Short mmCIF file of C-alpha atoms in Angstrom, two decimals:
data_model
loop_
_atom_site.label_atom_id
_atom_site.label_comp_id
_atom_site.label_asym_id
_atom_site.label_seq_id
_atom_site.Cartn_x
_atom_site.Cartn_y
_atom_site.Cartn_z
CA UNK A 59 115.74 123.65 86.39
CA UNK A 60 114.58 124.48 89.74
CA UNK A 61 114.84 121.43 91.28
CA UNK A 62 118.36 121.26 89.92
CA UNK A 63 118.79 124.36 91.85
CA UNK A 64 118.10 123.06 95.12
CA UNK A 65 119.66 119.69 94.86
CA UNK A 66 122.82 121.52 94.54
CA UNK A 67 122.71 124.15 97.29
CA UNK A 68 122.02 121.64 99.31
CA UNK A 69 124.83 119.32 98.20
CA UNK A 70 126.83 122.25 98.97
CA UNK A 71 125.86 122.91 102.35
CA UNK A 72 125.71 119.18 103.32
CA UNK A 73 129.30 119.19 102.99
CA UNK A 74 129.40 123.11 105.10
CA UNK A 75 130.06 123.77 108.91
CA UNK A 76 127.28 125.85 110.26
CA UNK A 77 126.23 126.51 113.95
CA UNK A 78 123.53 124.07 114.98
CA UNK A 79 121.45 124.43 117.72
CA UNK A 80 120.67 120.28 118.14
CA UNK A 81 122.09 118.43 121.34
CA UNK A 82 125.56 117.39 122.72
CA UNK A 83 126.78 118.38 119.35
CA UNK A 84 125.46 116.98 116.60
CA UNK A 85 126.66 117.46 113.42
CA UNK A 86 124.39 120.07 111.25
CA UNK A 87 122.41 118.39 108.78
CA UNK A 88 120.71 121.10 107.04
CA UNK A 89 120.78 120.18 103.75
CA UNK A 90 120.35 123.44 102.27
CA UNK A 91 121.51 127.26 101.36
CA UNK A 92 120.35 130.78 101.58
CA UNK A 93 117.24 131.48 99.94
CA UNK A 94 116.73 133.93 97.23
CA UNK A 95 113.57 135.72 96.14
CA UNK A 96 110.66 135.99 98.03
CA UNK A 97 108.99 132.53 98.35
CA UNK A 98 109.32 130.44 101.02
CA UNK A 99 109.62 126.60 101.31
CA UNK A 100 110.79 123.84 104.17
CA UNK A 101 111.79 120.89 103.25
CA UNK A 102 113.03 118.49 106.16
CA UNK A 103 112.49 114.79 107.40
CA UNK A 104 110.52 113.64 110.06
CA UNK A 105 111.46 109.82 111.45
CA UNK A 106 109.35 107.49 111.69
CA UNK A 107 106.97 106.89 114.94
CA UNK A 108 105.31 103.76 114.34
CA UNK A 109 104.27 101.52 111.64
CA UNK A 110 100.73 99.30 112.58
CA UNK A 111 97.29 99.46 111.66
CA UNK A 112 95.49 102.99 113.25
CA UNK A 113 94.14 105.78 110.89
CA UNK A 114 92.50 108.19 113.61
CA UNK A 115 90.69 109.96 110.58
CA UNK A 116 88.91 107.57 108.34
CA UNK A 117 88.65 105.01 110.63
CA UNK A 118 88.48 107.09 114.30
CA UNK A 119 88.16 104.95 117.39
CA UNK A 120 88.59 101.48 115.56
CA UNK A 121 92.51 99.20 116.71
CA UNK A 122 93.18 97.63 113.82
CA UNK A 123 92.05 99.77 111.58
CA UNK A 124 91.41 98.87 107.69
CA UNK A 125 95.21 98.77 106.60
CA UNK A 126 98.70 99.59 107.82
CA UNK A 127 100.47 103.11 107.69
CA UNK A 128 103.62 104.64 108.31
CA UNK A 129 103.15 107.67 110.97
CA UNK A 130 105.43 110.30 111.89
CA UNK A 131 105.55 113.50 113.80
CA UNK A 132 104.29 114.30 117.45
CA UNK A 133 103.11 112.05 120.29
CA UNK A 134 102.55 111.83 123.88
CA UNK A 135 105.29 109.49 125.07
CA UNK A 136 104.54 107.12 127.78
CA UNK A 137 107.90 105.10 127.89
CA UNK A 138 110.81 104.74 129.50
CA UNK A 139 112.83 106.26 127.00
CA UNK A 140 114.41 109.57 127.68
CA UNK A 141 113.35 112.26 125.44
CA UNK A 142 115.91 115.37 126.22
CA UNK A 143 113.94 118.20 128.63
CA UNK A 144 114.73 120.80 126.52
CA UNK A 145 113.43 119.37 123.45
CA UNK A 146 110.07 118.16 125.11
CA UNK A 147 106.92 120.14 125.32
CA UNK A 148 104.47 120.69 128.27
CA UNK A 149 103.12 117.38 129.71
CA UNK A 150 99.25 116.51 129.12
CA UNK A 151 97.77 113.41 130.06
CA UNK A 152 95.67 112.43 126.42
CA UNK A 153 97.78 111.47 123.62
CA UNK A 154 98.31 113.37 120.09
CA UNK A 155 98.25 110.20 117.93
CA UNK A 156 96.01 107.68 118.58
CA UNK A 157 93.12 105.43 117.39
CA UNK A 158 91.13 108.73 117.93
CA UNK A 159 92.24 112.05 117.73
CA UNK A 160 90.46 115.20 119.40
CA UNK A 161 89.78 118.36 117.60
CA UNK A 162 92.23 119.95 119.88
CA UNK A 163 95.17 122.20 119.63
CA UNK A 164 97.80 118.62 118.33
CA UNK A 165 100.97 120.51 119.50
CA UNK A 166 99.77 120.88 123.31
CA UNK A 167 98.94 117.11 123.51
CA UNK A 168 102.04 115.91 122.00
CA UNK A 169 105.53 116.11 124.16
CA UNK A 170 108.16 115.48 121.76
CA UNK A 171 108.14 114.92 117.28
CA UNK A 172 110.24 113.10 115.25
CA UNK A 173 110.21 115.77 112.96
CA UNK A 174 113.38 117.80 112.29
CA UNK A 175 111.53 121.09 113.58
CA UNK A 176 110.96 121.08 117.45
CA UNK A 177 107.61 123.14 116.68
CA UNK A 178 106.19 120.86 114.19
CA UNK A 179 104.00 118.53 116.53
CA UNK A 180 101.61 117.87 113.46
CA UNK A 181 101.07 113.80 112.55
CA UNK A 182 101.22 112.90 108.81
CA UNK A 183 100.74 109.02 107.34
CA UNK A 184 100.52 107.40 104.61
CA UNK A 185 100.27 103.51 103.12
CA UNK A 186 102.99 100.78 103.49
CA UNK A 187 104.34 99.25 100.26
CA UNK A 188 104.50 95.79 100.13
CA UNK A 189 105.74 93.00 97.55
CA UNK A 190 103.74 90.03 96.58
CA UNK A 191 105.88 86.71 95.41
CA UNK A 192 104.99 84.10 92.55
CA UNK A 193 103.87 81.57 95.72
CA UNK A 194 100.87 84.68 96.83
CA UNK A 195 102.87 85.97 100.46
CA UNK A 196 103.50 89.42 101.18
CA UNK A 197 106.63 91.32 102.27
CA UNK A 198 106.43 94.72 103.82
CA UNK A 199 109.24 97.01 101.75
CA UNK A 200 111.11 98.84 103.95
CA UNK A 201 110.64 102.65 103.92
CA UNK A 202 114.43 104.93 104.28
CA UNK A 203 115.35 107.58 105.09
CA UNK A 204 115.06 110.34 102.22
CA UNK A 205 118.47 112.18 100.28
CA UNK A 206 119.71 114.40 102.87
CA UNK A 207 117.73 113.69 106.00
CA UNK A 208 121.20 111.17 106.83
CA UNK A 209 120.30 109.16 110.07
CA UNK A 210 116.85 110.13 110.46
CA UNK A 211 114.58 106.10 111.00
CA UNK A 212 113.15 105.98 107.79
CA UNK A 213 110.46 108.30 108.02
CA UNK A 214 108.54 110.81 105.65
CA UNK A 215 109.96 114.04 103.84
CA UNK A 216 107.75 117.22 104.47
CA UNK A 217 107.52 120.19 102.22
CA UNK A 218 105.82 123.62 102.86
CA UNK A 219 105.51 126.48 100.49
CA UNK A 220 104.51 129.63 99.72
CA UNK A 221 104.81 132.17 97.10
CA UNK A 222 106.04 134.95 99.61
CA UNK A 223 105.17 136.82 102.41
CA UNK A 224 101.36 137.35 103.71
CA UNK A 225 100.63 135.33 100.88
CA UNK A 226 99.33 132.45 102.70
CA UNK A 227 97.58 131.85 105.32
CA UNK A 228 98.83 128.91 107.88
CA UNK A 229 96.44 126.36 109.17
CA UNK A 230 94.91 126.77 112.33
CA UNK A 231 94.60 124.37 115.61
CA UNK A 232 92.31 121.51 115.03
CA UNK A 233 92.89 121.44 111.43
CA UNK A 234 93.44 118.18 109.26
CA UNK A 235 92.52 116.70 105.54
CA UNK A 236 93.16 113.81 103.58
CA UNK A 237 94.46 113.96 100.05
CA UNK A 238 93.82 110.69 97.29
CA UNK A 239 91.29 107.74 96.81
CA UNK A 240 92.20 104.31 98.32
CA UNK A 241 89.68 103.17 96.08
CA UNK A 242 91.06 104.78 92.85
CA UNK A 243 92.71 102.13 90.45
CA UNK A 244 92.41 104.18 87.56
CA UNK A 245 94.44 107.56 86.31
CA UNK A 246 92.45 110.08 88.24
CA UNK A 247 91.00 113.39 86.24
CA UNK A 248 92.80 115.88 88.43
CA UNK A 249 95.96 113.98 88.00
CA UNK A 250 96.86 115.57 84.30
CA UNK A 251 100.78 115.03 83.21
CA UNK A 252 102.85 118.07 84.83
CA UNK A 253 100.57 118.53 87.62
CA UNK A 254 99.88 115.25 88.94
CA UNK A 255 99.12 115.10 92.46
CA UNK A 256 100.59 111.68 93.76
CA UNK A 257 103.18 110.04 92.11
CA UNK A 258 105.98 107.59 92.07
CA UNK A 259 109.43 108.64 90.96
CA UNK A 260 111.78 105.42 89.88
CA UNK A 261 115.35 105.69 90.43
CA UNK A 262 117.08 104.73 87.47
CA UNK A 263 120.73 104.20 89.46
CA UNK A 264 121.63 104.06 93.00
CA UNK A 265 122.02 106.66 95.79
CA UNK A 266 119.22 108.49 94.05
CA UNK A 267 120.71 108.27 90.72
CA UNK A 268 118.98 109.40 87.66
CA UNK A 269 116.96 112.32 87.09
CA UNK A 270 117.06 115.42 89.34
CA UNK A 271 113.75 116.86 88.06
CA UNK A 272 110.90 118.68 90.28
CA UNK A 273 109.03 115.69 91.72
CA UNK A 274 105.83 114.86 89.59
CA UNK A 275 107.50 116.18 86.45
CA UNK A 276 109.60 114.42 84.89
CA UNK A 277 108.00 112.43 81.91
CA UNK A 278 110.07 109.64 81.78
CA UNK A 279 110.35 108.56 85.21
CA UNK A 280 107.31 109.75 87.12
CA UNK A 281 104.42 108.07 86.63
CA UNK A 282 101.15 107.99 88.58
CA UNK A 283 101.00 104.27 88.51
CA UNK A 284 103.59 101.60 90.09
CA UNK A 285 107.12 101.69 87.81
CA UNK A 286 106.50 98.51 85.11
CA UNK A 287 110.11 97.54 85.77
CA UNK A 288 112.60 96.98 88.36
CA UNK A 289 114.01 100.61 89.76
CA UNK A 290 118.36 100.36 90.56
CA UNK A 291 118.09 103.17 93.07
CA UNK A 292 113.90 102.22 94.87
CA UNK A 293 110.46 103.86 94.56
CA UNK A 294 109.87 107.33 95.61
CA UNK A 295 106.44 108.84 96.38
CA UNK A 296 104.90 112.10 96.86
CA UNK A 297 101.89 112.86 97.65
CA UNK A 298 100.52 117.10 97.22
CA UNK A 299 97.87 118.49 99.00
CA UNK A 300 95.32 120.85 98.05
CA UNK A 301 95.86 124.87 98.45
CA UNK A 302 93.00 126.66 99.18
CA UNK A 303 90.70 126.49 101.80
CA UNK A 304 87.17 127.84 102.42
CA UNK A 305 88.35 129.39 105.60
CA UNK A 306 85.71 128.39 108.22
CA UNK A 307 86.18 124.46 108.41
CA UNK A 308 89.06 122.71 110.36
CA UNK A 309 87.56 119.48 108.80
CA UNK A 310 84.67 117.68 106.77
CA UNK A 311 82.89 114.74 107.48
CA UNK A 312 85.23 113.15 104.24
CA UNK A 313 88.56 115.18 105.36
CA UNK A 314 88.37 116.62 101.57
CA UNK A 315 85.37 119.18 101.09
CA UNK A 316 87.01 122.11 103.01
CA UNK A 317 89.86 122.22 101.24
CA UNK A 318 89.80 122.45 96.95
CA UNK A 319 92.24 123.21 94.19
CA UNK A 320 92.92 126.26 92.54
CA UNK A 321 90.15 126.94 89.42
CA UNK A 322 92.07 125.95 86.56
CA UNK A 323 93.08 122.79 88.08
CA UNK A 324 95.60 121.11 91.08
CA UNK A 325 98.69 123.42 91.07
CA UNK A 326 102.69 121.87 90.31
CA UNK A 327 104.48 121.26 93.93
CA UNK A 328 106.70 124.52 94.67
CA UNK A 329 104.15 126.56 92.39
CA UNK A 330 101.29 127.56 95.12
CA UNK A 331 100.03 129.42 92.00
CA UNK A 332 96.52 130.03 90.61
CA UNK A 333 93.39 131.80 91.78
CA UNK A 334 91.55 129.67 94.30
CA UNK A 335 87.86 129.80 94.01
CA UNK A 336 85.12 131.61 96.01
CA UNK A 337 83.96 128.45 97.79
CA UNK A 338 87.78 128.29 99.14
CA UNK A 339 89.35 131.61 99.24
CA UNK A 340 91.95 131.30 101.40
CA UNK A 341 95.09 130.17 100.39
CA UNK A 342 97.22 127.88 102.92
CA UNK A 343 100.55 126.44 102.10
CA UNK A 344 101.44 123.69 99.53
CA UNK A 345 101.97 120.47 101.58
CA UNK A 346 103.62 117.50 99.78
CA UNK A 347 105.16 114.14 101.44
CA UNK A 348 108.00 112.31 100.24
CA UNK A 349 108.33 108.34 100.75
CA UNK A 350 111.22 106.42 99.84
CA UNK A 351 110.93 102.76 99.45
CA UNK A 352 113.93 100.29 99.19
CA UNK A 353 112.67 97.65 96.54
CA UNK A 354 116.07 96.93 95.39
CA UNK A 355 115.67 93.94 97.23
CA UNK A 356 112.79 92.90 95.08
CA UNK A 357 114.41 93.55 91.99
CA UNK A 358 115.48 90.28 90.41
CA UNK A 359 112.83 89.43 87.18
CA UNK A 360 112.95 85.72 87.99
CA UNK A 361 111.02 86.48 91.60
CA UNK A 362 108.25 89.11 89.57
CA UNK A 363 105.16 87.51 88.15
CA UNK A 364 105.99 85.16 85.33
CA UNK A 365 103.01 87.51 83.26
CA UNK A 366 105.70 90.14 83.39
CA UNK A 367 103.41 92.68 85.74
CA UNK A 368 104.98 94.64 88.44
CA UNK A 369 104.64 92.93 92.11
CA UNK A 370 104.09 95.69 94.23
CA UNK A 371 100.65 96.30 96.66
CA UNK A 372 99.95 99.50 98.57
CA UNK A 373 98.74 98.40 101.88
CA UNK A 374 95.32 98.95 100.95
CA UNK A 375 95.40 96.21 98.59
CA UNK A 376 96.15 98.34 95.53
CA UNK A 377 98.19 96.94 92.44
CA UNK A 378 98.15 99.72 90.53
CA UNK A 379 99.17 102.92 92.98
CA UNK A 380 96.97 104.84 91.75
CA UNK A 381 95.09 105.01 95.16
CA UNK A 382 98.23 106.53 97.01
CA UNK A 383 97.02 109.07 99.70
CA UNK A 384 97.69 110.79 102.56
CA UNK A 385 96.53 112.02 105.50
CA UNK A 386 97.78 115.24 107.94
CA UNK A 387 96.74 117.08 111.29
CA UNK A 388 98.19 120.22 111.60
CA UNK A 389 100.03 120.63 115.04
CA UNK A 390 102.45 123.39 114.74
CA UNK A 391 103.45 125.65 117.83
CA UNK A 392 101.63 129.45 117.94
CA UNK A 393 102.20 130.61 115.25
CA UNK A 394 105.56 128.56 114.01
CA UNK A 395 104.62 127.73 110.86
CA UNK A 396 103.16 131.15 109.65
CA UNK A 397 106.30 133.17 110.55
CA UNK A 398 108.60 130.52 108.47
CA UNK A 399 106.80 131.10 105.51
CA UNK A 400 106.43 135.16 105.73
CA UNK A 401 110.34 134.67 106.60
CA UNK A 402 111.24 132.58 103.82
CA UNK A 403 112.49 130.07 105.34
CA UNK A 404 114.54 127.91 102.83
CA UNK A 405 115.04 123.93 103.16
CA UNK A 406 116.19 123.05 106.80
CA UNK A 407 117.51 126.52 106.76
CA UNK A 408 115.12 128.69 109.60
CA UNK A 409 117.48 129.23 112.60
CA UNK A 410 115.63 132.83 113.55
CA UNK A 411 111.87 131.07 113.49
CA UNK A 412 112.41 127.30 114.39
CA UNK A 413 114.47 125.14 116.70
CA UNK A 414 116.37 122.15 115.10
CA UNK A 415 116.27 118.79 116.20
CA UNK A 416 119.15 116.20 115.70
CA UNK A 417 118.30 112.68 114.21
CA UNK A 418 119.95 111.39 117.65
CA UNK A 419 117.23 113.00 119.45
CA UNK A 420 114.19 112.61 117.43
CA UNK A 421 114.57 109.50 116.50
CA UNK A 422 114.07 108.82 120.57
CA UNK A 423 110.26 109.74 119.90
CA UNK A 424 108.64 106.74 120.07
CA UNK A 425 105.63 104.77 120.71
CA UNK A 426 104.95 100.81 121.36
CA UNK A 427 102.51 99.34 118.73
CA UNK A 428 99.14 98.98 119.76
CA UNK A 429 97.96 96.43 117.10
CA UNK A 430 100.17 93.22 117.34
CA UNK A 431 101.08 93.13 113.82
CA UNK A 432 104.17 91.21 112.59
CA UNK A 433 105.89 94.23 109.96
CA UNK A 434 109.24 91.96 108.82
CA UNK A 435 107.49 88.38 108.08
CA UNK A 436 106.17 86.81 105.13
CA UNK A 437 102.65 87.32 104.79
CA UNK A 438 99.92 85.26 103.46
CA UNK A 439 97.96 87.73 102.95
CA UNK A 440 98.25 91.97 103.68
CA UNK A 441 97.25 92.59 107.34
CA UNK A 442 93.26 93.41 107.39
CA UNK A 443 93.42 91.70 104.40
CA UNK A 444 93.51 94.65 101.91
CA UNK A 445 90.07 96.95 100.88
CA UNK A 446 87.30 95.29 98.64
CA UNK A 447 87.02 97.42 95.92
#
């Protein structure tokens, strides 16, 4: 299969020497081999920024905001920590991330990422997991990193793709959407089996053990709903984004209604196929996140509820996962992004387009919490209490 296809190159080159352009030597981490054929698709971690309650999208100007999320990518950083000159961008005095976000050009606002790519200043998020014990507290489930993004802090795993050259068109400054319902706790319509657009992938051994399947397709072991039983190896999610765009709007009042799905329905990640329609004719690359949860912890029966049900919550308050969604503003350098995917680029592999980061340095991007939120205690309930629905 495919996917079998690039698990092993990049085994392979994991284990390669290859010149890296990173700092003080770093070991290369690309995780991947030379491309063949004439798509194009990146595929490389970004660390994780911050973890409190701000969603600068559906909730702009409000600290806390409704629920907590996991945010990577670019910000302005105001501390005393170090970020390496010659990974940092110009200086500006508003920040990229915050409670409220400008329709702005992202990557001149930001001055450093946590994402592998030095010109990838964009900001995605997405929910927290959390478990719920027999006595009603919460525990926040730590989020690692992904299989071959080694040292990166926990984090997010971002995928871009296109079929092949001029065949897409990258987003433009100022641009941003939201993909899922918070408020679905049903199977949604546009989520049919082979092309589901969020769902969670349970690890049937450790170290990623189990099935090496395209995400979102394997029958057995990706479901769009929370795994019924305890997972040896965690919870992976992945979240797809739309693929055609109507070509005037950087956003809609709902983050959604600019953006649409091809006409015969939401396209399989790494597929970017099908004929989008004339509301949205433009086609822009596939985006898909990748979350990896550590539940192992959470795995004994005797702490699950005694009715047998699965224990985990999304941050929103959701028991089911069905409401899993995400949330992206585009903040790529020039034109960064477009020339990696009319170049091909392959995995981590894009050394004549894009400028590497090490782990070392970009996990130095950082910002203090703004909302006061304790992330490692028990909880009696999930901070902001979790959505009415």
């Amino acid at each position: 299969m495919f996917w079998s296809s690039v698990i092993a190159l990049s085994a392979l080159a994991s284990r390669a020497t290859a010149q890296y352009e990173g700092y003080e030597g770093d070991r290369p981490m690309l995780g991947g081999g030379p491309r063949t054929g004439s798509s194009a698709m990146l595929r490389f971690g970004c660390s994780q920024v911050v973890v409190e309650r701000l969603d600068p999208l559906v909730n702009p100007g409000m600290a806390p905001s409704t629920h907590m999320h996991q945010i990577v990518g670019g910000v302005s950083q105001r501390t005393s920590v170090q970020y390496p000159r010659r990974h940092r961008t110009a200086d500006s005095s508003q920040n990229a991330f915050a409670p409220s976000m400008p329709l702005d050009d992202i990557a001149k606002l930001a001055t450093c990422t946590t994402c592998h790519f030095k010109e990838d200043l964009s900001n995605y998020w997405t929910a927290n997991l959390y478990f719920k014990a027999r006595n009603g507290s919460f525990k926040r489930v730590p989020q690692i990193a992904n299989q071959f993004n080694d040292g990166d802090n926990a984090g997010i795993t971002i995928y871009y793709t296109s079929p092949g050259p001029g065949l897409t068109t990258a987003f433009k400054p100022g641009f941003r959407m939201l993909t899922g319902d918070s408020k679905l706790r049903k199977p949604d319509p546009l989520n049919p089996r082979g092309n589901m657009q969020q769902c969670y992938r349970c690890y049937n051994a450790p170290n990623h053990g189990g099935t090496m399947s395209s995400p979102c397709m394997d029958s057995k072991w990706d479901t769009d709903h929370f795994p019924k039983q305890p997972c040896a190896g965690g919870i992976r999610s992945n979240i797809v984004f739309p693929l055609c765009w109507d070509g005037k709007n950087l956003d809609t009042p709902n983050h959604q209604d600019h953006v649409a799905h091809p006409i015969k329905g939401p396209a399989g990640f790494a597929i970017v196929g099908g004929e989008c329609p004339k509301s949205h004719p433009v086609k822009i690359p596939q985006v898909m996140l990748e979350v990896m949860w550590d539940t192992t912890p959470f795995n004994n029966p005797d702490d699950w509820p005694e009715d047998g049900s699965q224990p985990f919550y999304l941050s929103t308050g959701d028991k089911t996962g069905y409401g899993q969604h995400g949330d992206y503003v585009f903040g790529w350098e020039g034109d960064s992004l477009q020339r990696a995917m009319d170049n091909k680029c392959y995995l981590r592999n894009c050394t004549t387009e894009l400028t590497g980061i090490s782990p070392k340095v970009k996990n130095l991007c950082q910002v203090p919490m703004t909302v006061k939120d304790d992330l490692d205690a028990w909880l009696d309930e999930l901070p902001g209490g979790g959505e009415p629905i």
